């Protein structure tokens, strides 16, 4: 016996019905992005590792432990290519490479595509997953933060995610963040013994990540000695107050979560996460925030930006499986005898040319079995070719909804099928 293969751990196969759900979901998301003035971009899956090392941060889990490196045999170029683990740093690379900073004060982009992280797979945590993401580059006003959160929230509403919780926080500007990180490092160096092994390491290298830890001892330390040390400068304080004021006015419910810091180093100012209570341990449906130092880190001038990404596979988990019956599929051409299969085949072409989905049997099934298949696959119309009818230049056209059958001349088939299927397309 030859070895059989399974999909790679942490990846998903989506069959026809899940693929259709994802397509519907992406089509809805695209419509909302256009309403908000975003333009779609499509960027490669392969990217220079440096984009993420410099953009997302050397010390983050994503960069330090999870990037998939791609090497080519006999590759003369000594490039370090990875499968992109996220979209934000890549969009900034794109923005700079194509000189968008010279083309207008700010730009709004969205993207839909796969991301790769070598995480330990579990429900809702995959090694290949799909982002629906958006980035607004160049706008500093708090209205932009508010619009970004409103957009993420509206996307989830339109996709049918009723139960969800929005958490927001502000990390302050780069200087606020730096000051706070140094203070946290100092405090935690005295409390090492109370931290989990991961946080003992983080406390020195990336102290703000300790705020994100879910271990109860780490949470206690953070609550008792760290949080009160966070002070935003007056400008950042008033920026955040403005954002919260707009959310209040829009009626978008939120909780302020001082523990929220996010696992990517580029964030500054407003950060947010939207969770679903249906999802268990991996509860974030989407997340984002401002990042004012990333453009500079990737070789541009310092420039404000903000964005978010939703995880498509988590959306599928949070949504009820669709109970709607699949849409009726067009025309099934059934042949009573094998000798009529050629006529059936050319009729398919003529129907498809008229924009009508059309199918026939390729398994030499009996007429009865073909009609059963047409019923099962939810065809709207069955065109039945019989030998006697063929000689007389006519065919039978059956409306599968009403079961009414008509005999029409061959030249009339296309028009009748168009009429019967029009309401469905
Ligand atoms: P992120 O929080 O790493 O942010 O990912 C955003 C969303 O992607 C998460 O909330 C989750 O729904 C989904 N996700 C992340 N990792 C996985 C995984 N291993 N398996 C399945 N789903 C996952 C970012 O990547 C930022 N680039 C978002 C952003 C855009 N910030 C500003 N602009």
Tab-separated table of N, CA and C in Angstrom, residues 307-413:
chain	number	residue	atom	x	y	z
A	307	UNK	N	-5.004	50.374	12.155
A	307	UNK	CA	-5.620	49.296	11.383
A	307	UNK	C	-6.161	48.208	12.280
A	308	UNK	N	-6.707	47.195	11.639
A	308	UNK	CA	-7.175	46.028	12.399
A	308	UNK	C	-7.243	44.837	11.460
A	309	UNK	N	-7.360	43.636	12.032
A	309	UNK	CA	-7.594	42.446	11.210
A	309	UNK	C	-8.567	41.525	11.930
A	310	UNK	N	-9.457	40.913	11.133
A	310	UNK	CA	-10.382	39.905	11.658
A	310	UNK	C	-9.889	38.533	11.197
A	311	UNK	N	-10.053	37.522	12.021
A	311	UNK	CA	-9.644	36.159	11.652
A	311	UNK	C	-10.835	35.398	11.083
A	312	UNK	N	-10.748	35.054	9.788
A	312	UNK	CA	-11.901	34.450	9.107
A	312	UNK	C	-12.310	33.113	9.742
A	313	UNK	N	-11.322	32.274	10.090
A	313	UNK	CA	-11.662	30.955	10.635
A	313	UNK	C	-12.373	31.098	11.976
A	314	UNK	N	-11.978	32.117	12.739
A	314	UNK	CA	-12.679	32.346	14.018
A	314	UNK	C	-14.093	32.868	13.779
A	315	UNK	N	-14.264	33.652	12.712
A	315	UNK	CA	-15.616	34.126	12.387
A	315	UNK	C	-16.515	32.931	12.096
A	316	UNK	N	-15.976	31.951	11.347
A	316	UNK	CA	-16.773	30.770	11.009
A	316	UNK	C	-17.179	30.021	12.279
A	317	UNK	N	-16.232	29.949	13.236
A	317	UNK	CA	-16.538	29.238	14.484
A	317	UNK	C	-17.615	29.974	15.282
A	318	UNK	N	-17.576	31.308	15.218
A	318	UNK	CA	-18.511	32.093	16.026
A	318	UNK	C	-19.894	32.180	15.388
A	319	UNK	N	-19.963	31.949	14.096
A	319	UNK	CA	-21.254	32.034	13.401
A	319	UNK	C	-21.986	30.705	13.488
A	320	UNK	N	-23.292	30.758	13.590
A	320	UNK	CA	-24.096	29.537	13.499
A	320	UNK	C	-23.885	28.952	12.109
A	321	UNK	N	-23.817	27.613	11.972
A	321	UNK	CA	-23.753	27.076	10.613
A	321	UNK	C	-24.994	27.527	9.833
A	322	UNK	N	-24.794	27.837	8.559
A	322	UNK	CA	-25.918	28.360	7.764
A	322	UNK	C	-27.004	27.299	7.606
A	323	UNK	N	-28.248	27.709	7.832
A	323	UNK	CA	-29.341	26.759	7.641
A	323	UNK	C	-30.127	27.058	6.366
A	324	UNK	N	-29.704	28.151	5.675
A	324	UNK	CA	-30.442	28.497	4.455
A	324	UNK	C	-30.222	27.390	3.420
A	325	UNK	N	-31.278	27.025	2.686
A	325	UNK	CA	-31.061	26.043	1.620
A	325	UNK	C	-30.180	26.680	0.546
A	326	UNK	N	-29.330	25.885	-0.113
A	326	UNK	CA	-28.488	26.468	-1.157
A	326	UNK	C	-29.360	27.035	-2.282
A	327	UNK	N	-28.861	28.096	-2.926
A	327	UNK	CA	-29.626	28.722	-4.007
A	327	UNK	C	-29.820	27.716	-5.143
A	328	UNK	N	-30.984	27.796	-5.843
A	328	UNK	CA	-31.238	26.896	-6.962
A	328	UNK	C	-30.178	27.128	-8.034
A	329	UNK	N	-29.788	26.010	-8.721
A	329	UNK	CA	-28.540	26.076	-9.473
A	329	UNK	C	-28.648	26.217	-10.983
A	330	UNK	N	-29.801	26.424	-11.525
A	330	UNK	CA	-29.851	26.554	-12.981
A	330	UNK	C	-30.478	25.326	-13.626
A	331	UNK	N	-29.837	24.834	-14.683
A	331	UNK	CA	-30.490	23.819	-15.526
A	331	UNK	C	-29.699	22.507	-15.531
A	332	UNK	N	-30.417	21.402	-15.353
A	332	UNK	CA	-29.802	20.081	-15.494
A	332	UNK	C	-30.314	19.481	-16.790
A	333	UNK	N	-29.410	19.115	-17.658
A	333	UNK	CA	-29.820	18.538	-18.942
A	333	UNK	C	-29.706	17.008	-18.838
A	334	UNK	N	-30.867	16.351	-18.917
A	334	UNK	CA	-30.875	14.891	-18.760
A	334	UNK	C	-31.125	14.230	-20.114
A	335	UNK	N	-30.391	13.157	-20.391
A	335	UNK	CA	-30.556	12.449	-21.671
A	335	UNK	C	-31.150	11.069	-21.416
A	336	UNK	N	-32.258	10.751	-22.143
A	336	UNK	CA	-32.920	9.456	-21.929
A	336	UNK	C	-32.085	8.308	-22.491
A	337	UNK	N	-31.314	8.559	-23.558
A	337	UNK	CA	-30.443	7.512	-24.133
A	337	UNK	C	-29.023	8.066	-24.300
A	338	UNK	N	-28.082	7.124	-24.292
A	338	UNK	CA	-26.680	7.533	-24.466
A	338	UNK	C	-26.470	8.287	-25.776
A	339	UNK	N	-27.255	7.885	-26.810
A	339	UNK	CA	-27.084	8.528	-28.124
A	339	UNK	C	-27.391	10.030	-28.077
A	340	UNK	N	-28.076	10.488	-27.019
A	340	UNK	CA	-28.454	11.911	-26.933
A	340	UNK	C	-27.461	12.746	-26.123
A	341	UNK	N	-26.410	12.076	-25.629
A	341	UNK	CA	-25.465	12.792	-24.757
A	341	UNK	C	-24.721	13.898	-25.512
A	342	UNK	N	-24.460	13.659	-26.794
A	342	UNK	CA	-23.752	14.696	-27.538
A	342	UNK	C	-24.652	15.936	-27.673
A	343	UNK	N	-25.950	15.705	-27.956
A	343	UNK	CA	-26.890	16.829	-28.040
A	343	UNK	C	-26.943	17.573	-26.694
A	344	UNK	N	-26.937	16.786	-25.613
A	344	UNK	CA	-26.981	17.385	-24.263
A	344	UNK	C	-25.746	18.263	-24.045
A	345	UNK	N	-24.601	17.724	-24.449
A	345	UNK	CA	-23.335	18.439	-24.220
A	345	UNK	C	-23.339	19.809	-24.915
A	346	UNK	N	-23.805	19.839	-26.199
A	346	UNK	CA	-23.777	21.117	-26.922
A	346	UNK	C	-24.846	22.081	-26.413
A	347	UNK	N	-25.938	21.513	-25.867
A	347	UNK	CA	-26.956	22.378	-25.266
A	347	UNK	C	-26.399	23.089	-24.017
A	348	UNK	N	-25.566	22.349	-23.254
A	348	UNK	CA	-24.931	22.972	-22.071
A	348	UNK	C	-24.209	24.247	-22.467
A	349	UNK	N	-23.435	24.142	-23.541
A	349	UNK	CA	-22.636	25.289	-24.006
A	349	UNK	C	-23.530	26.476	-24.320
A	350	UNK	N	-24.642	26.192	-25.004
A	350	UNK	CA	-25.533	27.284	-25.410
A	350	UNK	C	-26.173	27.943	-24.176
A	351	UNK	N	-26.539	27.111	-23.175
A	351	UNK	CA	-27.143	27.677	-21.947
A	351	UNK	C	-26.113	28.506	-21.178
A	352	UNK	N	-24.913	27.985	-21.059
A	352	UNK	CA	-23.861	28.695	-20.307
A	352	UNK	C	-23.524	30.025	-20.976
A	353	UNK	N	-23.541	30.007	-22.314
A	353	UNK	CA	-23.296	31.263	-23.042
A	353	UNK	C	-24.316	32.318	-22.675
A	354	UNK	N	-25.544	31.864	-22.366
A	354	UNK	CA	-26.606	32.811	-21.994
A	354	UNK	C	-26.519	33.156	-20.504
A	355	UNK	N	-25.469	32.677	-19.824
A	355	UNK	CA	-25.274	33.008	-18.405
A	355	UNK	C	-26.070	32.120	-17.461
A	356	UNK	N	-26.544	30.982	-17.974
A	356	UNK	CA	-27.331	30.079	-17.122
A	356	UNK	C	-26.427	28.930	-16.661
A	357	UNK	N	-26.276	28.720	-15.344
A	357	UNK	CA	-25.484	27.569	-14.899
A	357	UNK	C	-26.135	26.284	-15.426
A	358	UNK	N	-25.342	25.414	-16.032
A	358	UNK	CA	-25.927	24.208	-16.630
A	358	UNK	C	-24.993	23.022	-16.419
A	359	UNK	N	-25.602	21.839	-16.246
A	359	UNK	CA	-24.815	20.645	-15.936
A	359	UNK	C	-25.497	19.439	-16.556
A	360	UNK	N	-24.706	18.394	-16.825
A	360	UNK	CA	-25.299	17.132	-17.277
A	360	UNK	C	-24.600	15.978	-16.552
A	361	UNK	N	-25.023	14.782	-16.841
A	361	UNK	CA	-24.456	13.608	-16.170
A	361	UNK	C	-23.230	13.091	-16.925
A	362	UNK	N	-22.165	12.807	-16.186
A	362	UNK	CA	-20.980	12.211	-16.815
A	362	UNK	C	-20.701	10.804	-16.277
A	363	UNK	N	-21.763	10.180	-15.697
A	363	UNK	CA	-21.525	8.854	-15.109
A	363	UNK	C	-22.412	7.789	-15.741
A	364	UNK	N	-22.950	8.087	-16.919
A	364	UNK	CA	-23.811	7.136	-17.637
A	364	UNK	C	-24.943	6.613	-16.781
A	365	UNK	N	-25.558	7.526	-16.005
A	365	UNK	CA	-26.676	7.089	-15.164
A	365	UNK	C	-27.973	7.030	-15.974
A	366	UNK	N	-28.938	6.256	-15.475
A	366	UNK	CA	-30.247	6.148	-16.137
A	366	UNK	C	-30.957	7.492	-16.056
A	367	UNK	N	-32.008	7.662	-16.884
A	367	UNK	CA	-32.766	8.925	-16.865
A	367	UNK	C	-33.326	9.193	-15.463
A	368	UNK	N	-33.847	8.106	-14.843
A	368	UNK	CA	-34.441	8.252	-13.512
A	368	UNK	C	-33.380	8.763	-12.520
A	369	UNK	N	-32.194	8.148	-12.605
A	369	UNK	CA	-31.110	8.563	-11.684
A	369	UNK	C	-30.667	9.995	-11.972
A	370	UNK	N	-30.677	10.381	-13.259
A	370	UNK	CA	-30.286	11.764	-13.605
A	370	UNK	C	-31.275	12.754	-13.005
A	371	UNK	N	-32.574	12.422	-13.103
A	371	UNK	CA	-33.576	13.356	-12.570
A	371	UNK	C	-33.508	13.412	-11.042
A	372	UNK	N	-33.178	12.271	-10.438
A	372	UNK	CA	-33.002	12.257	-8.971
A	372	UNK	C	-31.840	13.192	-8.583
A	373	UNK	N	-30.793	13.114	-9.365
A	373	UNK	CA	-29.617	13.970	-9.115
A	373	UNK	C	-29.973	15.453	-9.257
A	374	UNK	N	-30.781	15.761	-10.299
A	374	UNK	CA	-31.193	17.153	-10.528
A	374	UNK	C	-31.962	17.686	-9.316
A	375	UNK	N	-32.824	16.821	-8.778
A	375	UNK	CA	-33.635	17.187	-7.604
A	375	UNK	C	-32.724	17.421	-6.395
A	376	UNK	N	-31.836	16.438	-6.182
A	376	UNK	CA	-30.952	16.464	-5.009
A	376	UNK	C	-30.025	17.681	-5.031
A	377	UNK	N	-29.541	18.029	-6.207
A	377	UNK	CA	-28.602	19.151	-6.310
A	377	UNK	C	-29.314	20.487	-6.465
A	378	UNK	N	-30.645	20.464	-6.304
A	378	UNK	CA	-31.420	21.703	-6.274
A	378	UNK	C	-31.390	22.477	-7.591
A	379	UNK	N	-31.474	21.743	-8.727
A	379	UNK	CA	-31.586	22.448	-10.015
A	379	UNK	C	-32.987	23.021	-10.156
A	380	UNK	N	-33.059	24.191	-10.773
A	380	UNK	CA	-34.344	24.882	-10.919
A	380	UNK	C	-35.150	24.288	-12.071
A	381	UNK	N	-34.399	23.826	-13.090
A	381	UNK	CA	-35.042	23.334	-14.320
A	381	UNK	C	-34.347	22.056	-14.764
A	382	UNK	N	-35.136	21.080	-15.236
A	382	UNK	CA	-34.521	19.922	-15.905
A	382	UNK	C	-34.966	19.945	-17.362
A	383	UNK	N	-34.017	19.873	-18.281
A	383	UNK	CA	-34.338	19.736	-19.710
A	383	UNK	C	-34.141	18.262	-20.042
A	384	UNK	N	-35.208	17.620	-20.535
A	384	UNK	CA	-35.125	16.169	-20.769
A	384	UNK	C	-35.127	15.893	-22.275
A	385	UNK	N	-34.050	15.248	-22.699
A	385	UNK	CA	-33.937	14.926	-24.130
A	385	UNK	C	-34.367	13.472	-24.335
A	386	UNK	N	-35.388	13.266	-25.207
A	386	UNK	CA	-35.838	11.908	-25.526
A	386	UNK	C	-35.642	11.645	-27.014
A	387	UNK	N	-35.598	10.340	-27.373
A	387	UNK	CA	-35.311	10.007	-28.778
A	387	UNK	C	-36.429	10.461	-29.719
A	388	UNK	N	-37.682	10.131	-29.332
A	388	UNK	CA	-38.826	10.500	-30.187
A	388	UNK	C	-38.911	12.008	-30.315
A	389	UNK	N	-38.784	12.689	-29.133
A	389	UNK	CA	-38.883	14.151	-29.120
A	389	UNK	C	-37.791	14.757	-30.006
A	390	UNK	N	-36.592	14.174	-29.898
A	390	UNK	CA	-35.474	14.712	-30.662
A	390	UNK	C	-35.784	14.664	-32.160
A	391	UNK	N	-36.371	13.506	-32.579
A	391	UNK	CA	-36.718	13.375	-34.019
A	391	UNK	C	-37.727	14.438	-34.434
A	392	UNK	N	-38.622	14.805	-33.468
A	392	UNK	CA	-39.654	15.808	-33.813
A	392	UNK	C	-39.167	17.237	-33.598
A	393	UNK	N	-37.910	17.370	-33.147
A	393	UNK	CA	-37.331	18.701	-32.950
A	393	UNK	C	-37.826	19.391	-31.686
A	394	UNK	N	-38.265	18.599	-30.699
A	394	UNK	CA	-38.738	19.216	-29.444
A	394	UNK	C	-38.006	18.603	-28.245
A	395	UNK	N	-38.113	19.268	-27.071
A	395	UNK	CA	-37.587	18.716	-25.804
A	395	UNK	C	-38.598	19.012	-24.696
A	396	UNK	N	-38.467	18.264	-23.595
A	396	UNK	CA	-39.335	18.533	-22.435
A	396	UNK	C	-38.574	19.404	-21.438
A	397	UNK	N	-39.237	20.429	-20.958
A	397	UNK	CA	-38.614	21.319	-19.972
A	397	UNK	C	-39.447	21.249	-18.691
A	398	UNK	N	-38.800	20.790	-17.609
A	398	UNK	CA	-39.551	20.600	-16.367
A	398	UNK	C	-39.155	21.671	-15.349
A	399	UNK	N	-40.151	22.396	-14.870
A	399	UNK	CA	-39.938	23.349	-13.784
A	399	UNK	C	-39.872	22.535	-12.492
A	400	UNK	N	-38.695	22.459	-11.862
A	400	UNK	CA	-38.506	21.555	-10.726
A	400	UNK	C	-39.219	22.060	-9.477
A	401	UNK	N	-39.579	23.336	-9.485
A	401	UNK	CA	-40.259	23.890	-8.313
A	401	UNK	C	-41.735	23.476	-8.332
A	402	UNK	N	-42.386	23.693	-9.498
A	402	UNK	CA	-43.828	23.417	-9.582
A	402	UNK	C	-44.107	22.023	-10.149
A	403	UNK	N	-43.089	21.357	-10.638
A	403	UNK	CA	-43.190	20.059	-11.319
A	403	UNK	C	-43.981	20.128	-12.630
A	404	UNK	N	-44.265	21.339	-13.117
A	404	UNK	CA	-44.968	21.475	-14.400
A	404	UNK	C	-43.977	21.227	-15.535
A	405	UNK	N	-44.394	20.386	-16.493
A	405	UNK	CA	-43.502	20.057	-17.609
A	405	UNK	C	-44.110	20.553	-18.926
A	406	UNK	N	-43.293	21.166	-19.767
A	406	UNK	CA	-43.770	21.681	-21.054
A	406	UNK	C	-42.940	21.075	-22.164
A	407	UNK	N	-43.574	20.847	-23.313
A	407	UNK	CA	-42.803	20.417	-24.481
A	407	UNK	C	-42.620	21.639	-25.378
A	408	UNK	N	-41.373	21.966	-25.688
A	408	UNK	CA	-41.122	23.157	-26.519
A	408	UNK	C	-40.171	22.816	-27.658
A	409	UNK	N	-40.171	23.643	-28.689
A	409	UNK	CA	-39.266	23.442	-29.807
A	409	UNK	C	-37.836	23.719	-29.335
A	410	UNK	N	-36.864	23.021	-29.943
A	410	UNK	CA	-35.465	23.139	-29.482
A	410	UNK	C	-34.994	24.585	-29.462
A	411	UNK	N	-35.420	25.372	-30.483
A	411	UNK	CA	-34.916	26.744	-30.528
A	411	UNK	C	-35.500	27.616	-29.409
A	412	UNK	N	-36.540	27.103	-28.731
A	412	UNK	CA	-37.156	27.921	-27.670
A	412	UNK	C	-36.600	27.612	-26.275
A	413	UNK	N	-35.761	26.539	-26.200
A	413	UNK	CA	-35.311	26.055	-24.888
A	413	UNK	C	-34.563	27.138	-24.107
